[in-house]
Coordinates of C-alpha atoms in Angstrom, one line a residue:
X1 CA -101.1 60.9 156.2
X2 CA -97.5 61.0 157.0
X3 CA -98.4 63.9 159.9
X4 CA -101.0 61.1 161.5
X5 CA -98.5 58.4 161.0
X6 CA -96.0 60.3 162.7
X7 CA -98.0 61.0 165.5
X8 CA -99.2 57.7 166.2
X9 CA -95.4 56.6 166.3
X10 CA -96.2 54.3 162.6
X11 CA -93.9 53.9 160.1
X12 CA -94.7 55.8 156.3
X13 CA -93.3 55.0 153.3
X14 CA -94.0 56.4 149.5
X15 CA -96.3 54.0 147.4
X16 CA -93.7 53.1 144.6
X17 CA -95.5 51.7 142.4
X18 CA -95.0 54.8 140.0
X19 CA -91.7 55.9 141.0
X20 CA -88.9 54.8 138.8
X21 CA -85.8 54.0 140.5
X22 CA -82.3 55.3 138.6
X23 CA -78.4 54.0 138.9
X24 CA -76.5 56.8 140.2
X25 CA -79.9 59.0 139.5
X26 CA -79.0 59.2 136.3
X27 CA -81.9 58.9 133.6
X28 CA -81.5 57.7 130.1
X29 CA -80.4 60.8 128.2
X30 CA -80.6 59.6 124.3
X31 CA -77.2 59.3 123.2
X32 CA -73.5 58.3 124.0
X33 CA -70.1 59.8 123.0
X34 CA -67.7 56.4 122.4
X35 CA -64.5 56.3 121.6
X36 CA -63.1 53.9 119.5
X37 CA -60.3 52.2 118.6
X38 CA -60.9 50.8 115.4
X39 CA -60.7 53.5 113.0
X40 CA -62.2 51.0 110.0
X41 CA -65.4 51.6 111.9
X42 CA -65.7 55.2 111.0
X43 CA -64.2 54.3 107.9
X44 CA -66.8 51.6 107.0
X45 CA -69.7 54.0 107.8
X46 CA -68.7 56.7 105.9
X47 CA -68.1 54.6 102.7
X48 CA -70.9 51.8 103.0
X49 CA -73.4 54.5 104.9
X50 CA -74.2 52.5 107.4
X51 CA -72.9 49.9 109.6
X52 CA -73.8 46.9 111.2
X53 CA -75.0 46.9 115.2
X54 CA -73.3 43.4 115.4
X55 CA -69.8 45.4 114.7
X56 CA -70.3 47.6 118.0
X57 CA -71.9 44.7 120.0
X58 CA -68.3 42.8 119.4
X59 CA -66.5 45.9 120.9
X60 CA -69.5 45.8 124.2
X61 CA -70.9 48.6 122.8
X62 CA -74.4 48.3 123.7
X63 CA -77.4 50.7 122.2
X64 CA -81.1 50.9 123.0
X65 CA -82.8 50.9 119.5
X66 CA -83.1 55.0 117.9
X67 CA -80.4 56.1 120.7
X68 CA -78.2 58.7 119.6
X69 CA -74.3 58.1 118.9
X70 CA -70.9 60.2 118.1
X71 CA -68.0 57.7 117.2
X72 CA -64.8 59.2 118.1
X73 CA -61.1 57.7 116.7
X74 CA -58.7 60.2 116.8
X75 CA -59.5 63.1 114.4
X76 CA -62.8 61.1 113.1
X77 CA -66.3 61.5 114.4
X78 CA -69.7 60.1 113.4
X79 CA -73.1 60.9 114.3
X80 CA -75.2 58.3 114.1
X81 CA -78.2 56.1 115.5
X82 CA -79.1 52.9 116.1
X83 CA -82.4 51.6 114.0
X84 CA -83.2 47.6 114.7
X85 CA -79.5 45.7 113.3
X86 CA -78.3 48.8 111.5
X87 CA -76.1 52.4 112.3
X88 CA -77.4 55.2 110.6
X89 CA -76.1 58.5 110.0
X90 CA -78.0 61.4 111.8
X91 CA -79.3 64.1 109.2
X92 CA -77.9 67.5 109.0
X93 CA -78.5 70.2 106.9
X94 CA -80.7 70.6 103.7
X95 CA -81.2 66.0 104.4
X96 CA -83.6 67.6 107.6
X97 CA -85.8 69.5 104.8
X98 CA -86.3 72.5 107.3
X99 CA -87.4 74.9 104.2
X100 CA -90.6 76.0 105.3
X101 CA -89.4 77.1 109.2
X102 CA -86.0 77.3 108.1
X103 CA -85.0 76.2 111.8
X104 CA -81.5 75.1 112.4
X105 CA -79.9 73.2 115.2
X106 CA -77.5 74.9 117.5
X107 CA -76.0 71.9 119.2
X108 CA -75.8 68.6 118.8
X109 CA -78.4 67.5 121.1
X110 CA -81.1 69.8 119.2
X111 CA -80.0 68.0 115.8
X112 CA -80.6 64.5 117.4
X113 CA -84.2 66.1 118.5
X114 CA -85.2 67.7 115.1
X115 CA -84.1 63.8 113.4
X116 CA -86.2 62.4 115.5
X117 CA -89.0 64.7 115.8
X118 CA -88.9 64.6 111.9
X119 CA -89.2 61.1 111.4
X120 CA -92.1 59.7 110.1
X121 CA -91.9 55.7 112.1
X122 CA -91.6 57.4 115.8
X123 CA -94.9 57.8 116.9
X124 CA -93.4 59.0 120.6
X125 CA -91.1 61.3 121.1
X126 CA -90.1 62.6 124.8
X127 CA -87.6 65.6 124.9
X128 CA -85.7 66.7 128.4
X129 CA -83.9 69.9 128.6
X130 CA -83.5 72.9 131.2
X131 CA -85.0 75.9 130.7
X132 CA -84.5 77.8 126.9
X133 CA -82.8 74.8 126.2
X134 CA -85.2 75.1 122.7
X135 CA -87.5 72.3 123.3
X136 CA -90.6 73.4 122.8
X137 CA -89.6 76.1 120.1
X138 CA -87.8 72.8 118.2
X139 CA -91.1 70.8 118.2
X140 CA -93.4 73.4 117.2
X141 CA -91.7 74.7 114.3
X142 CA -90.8 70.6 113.1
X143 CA -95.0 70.4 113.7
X144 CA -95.0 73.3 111.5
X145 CA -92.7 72.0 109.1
X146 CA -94.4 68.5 108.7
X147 CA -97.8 70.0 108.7
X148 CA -96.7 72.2 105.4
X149 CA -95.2 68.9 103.8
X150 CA -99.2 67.3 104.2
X151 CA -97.7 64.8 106.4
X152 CA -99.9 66.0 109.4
X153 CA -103.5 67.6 109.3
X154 CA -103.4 69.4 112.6
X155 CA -101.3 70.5 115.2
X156 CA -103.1 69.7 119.0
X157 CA -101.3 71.6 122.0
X158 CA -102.1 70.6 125.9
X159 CA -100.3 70.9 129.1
X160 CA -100.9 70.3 132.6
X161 CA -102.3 73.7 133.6
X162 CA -100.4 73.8 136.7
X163 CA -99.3 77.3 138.3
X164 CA -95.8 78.2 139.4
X165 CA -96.1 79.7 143.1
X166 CA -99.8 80.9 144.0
X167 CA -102.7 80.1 141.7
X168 CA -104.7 83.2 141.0
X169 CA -107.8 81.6 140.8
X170 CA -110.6 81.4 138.5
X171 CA -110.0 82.3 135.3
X172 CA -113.1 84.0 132.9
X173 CA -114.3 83.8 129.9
X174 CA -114.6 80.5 127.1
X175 CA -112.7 77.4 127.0
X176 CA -109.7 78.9 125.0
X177 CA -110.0 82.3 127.0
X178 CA -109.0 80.4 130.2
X179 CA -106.1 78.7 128.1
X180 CA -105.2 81.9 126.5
X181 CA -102.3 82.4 130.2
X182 CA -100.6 78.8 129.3
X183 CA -100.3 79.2 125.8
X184 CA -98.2 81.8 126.1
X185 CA -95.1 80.3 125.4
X186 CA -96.5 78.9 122.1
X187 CA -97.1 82.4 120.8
X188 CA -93.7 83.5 121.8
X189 CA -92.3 80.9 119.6
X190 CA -94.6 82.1 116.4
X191 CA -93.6 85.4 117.0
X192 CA -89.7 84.2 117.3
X193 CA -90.0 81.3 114.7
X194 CA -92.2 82.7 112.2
X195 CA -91.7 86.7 112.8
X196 CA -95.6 86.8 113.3
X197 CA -95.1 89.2 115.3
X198 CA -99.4 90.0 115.3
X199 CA -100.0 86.8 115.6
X200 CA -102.0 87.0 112.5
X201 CA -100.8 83.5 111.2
X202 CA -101.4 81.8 114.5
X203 CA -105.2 83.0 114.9
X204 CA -105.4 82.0 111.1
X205 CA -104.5 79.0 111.8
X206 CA -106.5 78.1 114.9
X207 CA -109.5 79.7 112.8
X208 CA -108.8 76.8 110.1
X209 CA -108.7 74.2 112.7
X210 CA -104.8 74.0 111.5
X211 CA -103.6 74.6 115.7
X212 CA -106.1 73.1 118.6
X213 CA -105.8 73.5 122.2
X214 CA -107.0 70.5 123.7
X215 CA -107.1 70.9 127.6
X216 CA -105.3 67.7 129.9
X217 CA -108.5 67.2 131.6
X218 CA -110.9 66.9 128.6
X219 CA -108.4 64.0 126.8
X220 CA -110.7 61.3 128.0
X221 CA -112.9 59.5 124.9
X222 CA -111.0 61.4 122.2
X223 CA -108.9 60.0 119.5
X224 CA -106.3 61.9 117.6
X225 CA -106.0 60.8 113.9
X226 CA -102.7 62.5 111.7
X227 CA -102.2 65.0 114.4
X228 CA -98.9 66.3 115.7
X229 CA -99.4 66.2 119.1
X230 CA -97.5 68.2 122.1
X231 CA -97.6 68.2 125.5
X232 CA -95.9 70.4 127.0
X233 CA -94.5 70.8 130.8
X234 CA -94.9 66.8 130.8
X235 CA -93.2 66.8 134.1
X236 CA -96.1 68.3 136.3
X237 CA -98.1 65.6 135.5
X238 CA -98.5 61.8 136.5
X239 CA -97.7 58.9 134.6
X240 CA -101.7 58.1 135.1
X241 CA -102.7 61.5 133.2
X242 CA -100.1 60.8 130.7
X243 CA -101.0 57.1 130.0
X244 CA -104.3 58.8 129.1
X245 CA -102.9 61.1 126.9
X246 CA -100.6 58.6 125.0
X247 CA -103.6 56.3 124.5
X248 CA -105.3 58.9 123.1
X249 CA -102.8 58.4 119.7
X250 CA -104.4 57.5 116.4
X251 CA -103.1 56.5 113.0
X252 CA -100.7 58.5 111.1
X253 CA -100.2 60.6 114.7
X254 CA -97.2 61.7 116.6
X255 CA -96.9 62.6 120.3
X256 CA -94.4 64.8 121.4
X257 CA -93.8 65.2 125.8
X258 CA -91.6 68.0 126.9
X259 CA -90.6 69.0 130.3
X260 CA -87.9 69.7 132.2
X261 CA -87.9 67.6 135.4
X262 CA -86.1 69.9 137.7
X263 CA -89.0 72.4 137.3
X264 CA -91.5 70.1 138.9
X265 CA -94.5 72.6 140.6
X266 CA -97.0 69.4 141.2
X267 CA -97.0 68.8 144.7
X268 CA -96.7 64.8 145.5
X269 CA -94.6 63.9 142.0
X270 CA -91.3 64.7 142.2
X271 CA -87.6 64.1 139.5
X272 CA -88.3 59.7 140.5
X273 CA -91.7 59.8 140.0
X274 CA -93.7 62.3 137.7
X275 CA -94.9 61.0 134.6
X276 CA -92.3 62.2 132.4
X277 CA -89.6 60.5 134.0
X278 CA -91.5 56.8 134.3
X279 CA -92.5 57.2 130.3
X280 CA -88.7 57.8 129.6
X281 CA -87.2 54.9 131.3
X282 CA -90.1 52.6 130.5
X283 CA -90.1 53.4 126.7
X284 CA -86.2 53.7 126.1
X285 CA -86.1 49.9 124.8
X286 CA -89.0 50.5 122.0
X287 CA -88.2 51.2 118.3
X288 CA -91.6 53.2 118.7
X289 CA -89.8 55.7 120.8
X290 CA -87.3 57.8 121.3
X291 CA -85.7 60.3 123.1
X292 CA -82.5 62.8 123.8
X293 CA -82.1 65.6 126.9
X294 CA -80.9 68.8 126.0
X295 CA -78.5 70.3 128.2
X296 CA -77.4 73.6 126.8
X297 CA -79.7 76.3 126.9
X298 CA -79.8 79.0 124.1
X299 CA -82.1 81.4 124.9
X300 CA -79.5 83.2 127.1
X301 CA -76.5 83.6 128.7
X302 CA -78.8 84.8 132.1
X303 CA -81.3 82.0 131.5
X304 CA -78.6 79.5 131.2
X305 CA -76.7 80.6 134.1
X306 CA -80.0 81.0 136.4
X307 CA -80.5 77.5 135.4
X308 CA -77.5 75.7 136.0
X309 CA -76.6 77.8 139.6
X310 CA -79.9 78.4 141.1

């Protein structure tokens, strides 16, 4: 259209009504660092266990509900979050009741995503990070955990079955045959997670009906009922495939979208305007959501580097 437009001398312009627009392209990342100079705060919240959102509001601290935030004074710090009028401290250690799994955060961004993905009154959870930043093995192994505490009955994976570079064509075989190249990334994380190195438990579990992969395109008509759900590579598709997908939540469910929006292989979406980044800025107000971007990557010093320079 643009190549017929610009041959007959028109004028073309994107369609925005899906495209979010950003101050100083900067999308809501999940927390804040704020330093304060009223060292009774920390004080207060450490003693009491909480504190008041009216206490930061009087300083102009402003916080959308379950955003992240680390109070600084000095040689003080808190972690903390925001939940309707109150401040309350983030979890950590044994409080995250990580037995099963046994995962652990390596950062402080990956703790705000297990508190979140752990609690049981955020039905959506969206988590942004670069490549082996540890999204997706965080999620899966919190899935894991929950599904071992009988708060969840299944685990349902799906992703937008998009190919980076050349698509090699038609895949054979049954529905989970041709799913078997995208879930590849799941399996690595059982065999890192878990040491199921066979994949033993994984096929075990998918035999029980414990692990379901639930192609994008077949979401229409289902409902998902006490199911930790993941979506993985959320950035590749549209806000209109995952509008679909989030409707698709029933009770006692959880949704989980993971991408990394400067990995976009989609052609037509791009960092304003794939689905990812519309749900993100259009959810950041709700106390039925949350989210936090990860920016440190641990699977390597290489993978990190490739992603930050490249």
């Amino acid at each position: 259209f643009r190549v017929k437009c610009d041959a007959l001398g028109i004028n073309s312009e994107d369609y925005n009504k899906d495209k979010i627009t950003l101050e100083d392209d900067n999308l809501y990342s999940g927390y804040k660092d704020i330093d304060v100079t009223a060292s009774f705060l920390i004080d207060d919240f450490y003693n009491e266990g909480f504190i008041n959102y009216k206490s930061l509001e009087k300083l102009g601290i402003e916080l959308y509900e379950n955003e992240f935030l680390c109070l600084k004074n000095e040689s003080q710090s808190a972690l903390c979050f925001r939940k309707g009028d109150i401040i309350l401290p983030v979890h950590q250690g044994d409080s995250l009741k990580m037995s099963h799994t046994g995962v652990t955060a390596r950062n402080r961004e990956q703790l705000f995503a297990l508190n979140m993905l752990t609690r049981e009154d955020l039905p959506l959870v969206t988590i942004l990070g670069r490549a082996g930043s540890g999204k997706t093995f965080l999620t899966l192994m919190a899935g894991l955990e929950l599904m071992n505490q009988g708060k969840f009955d299944r685990i349902v994976i799906t992703r937008n079955i998009q190919p980076v570079g050349k698509d090699i064509g038609f895949l054979p075989g049954d529905i989970d045959e041709k799913m078997l190249p995208w879930l590849a990334p799941i399996m690595d994380n059982f065999r890192q997670g878990l040491k199921d190195n066979d994949l033993t438990y994984f096929h075990m579990m998918r035999q029980k009906g414990q692990i379901e992969i639930a192609p994008l395109s077949f979401m229409r008509g289902r409902t998902f009922n006490n199911t930790f759900m993941i979506l993985d590579e959320a950035q590749n598709a549209t806000i209109h495939e995952l509008k679909t997908v989030i409707t698709r939540v029933g009770e006692g469910s959880k949704l989980v979208l993971l991408g990394d929006i400067e990995q976009i292989d989609t052609p037509y979406i791009d960092y304003f305007s794939n689905g990812l980044t519309v749900v993100v800025e259009k959810i950041k107000k709700e106390k039925l959501a949350g989210h936090i971007t990860l920016k440190r990557g641990e699977r390597s010093e290489l993978a990190t580097l490739a992603s930050t320079i490249i």
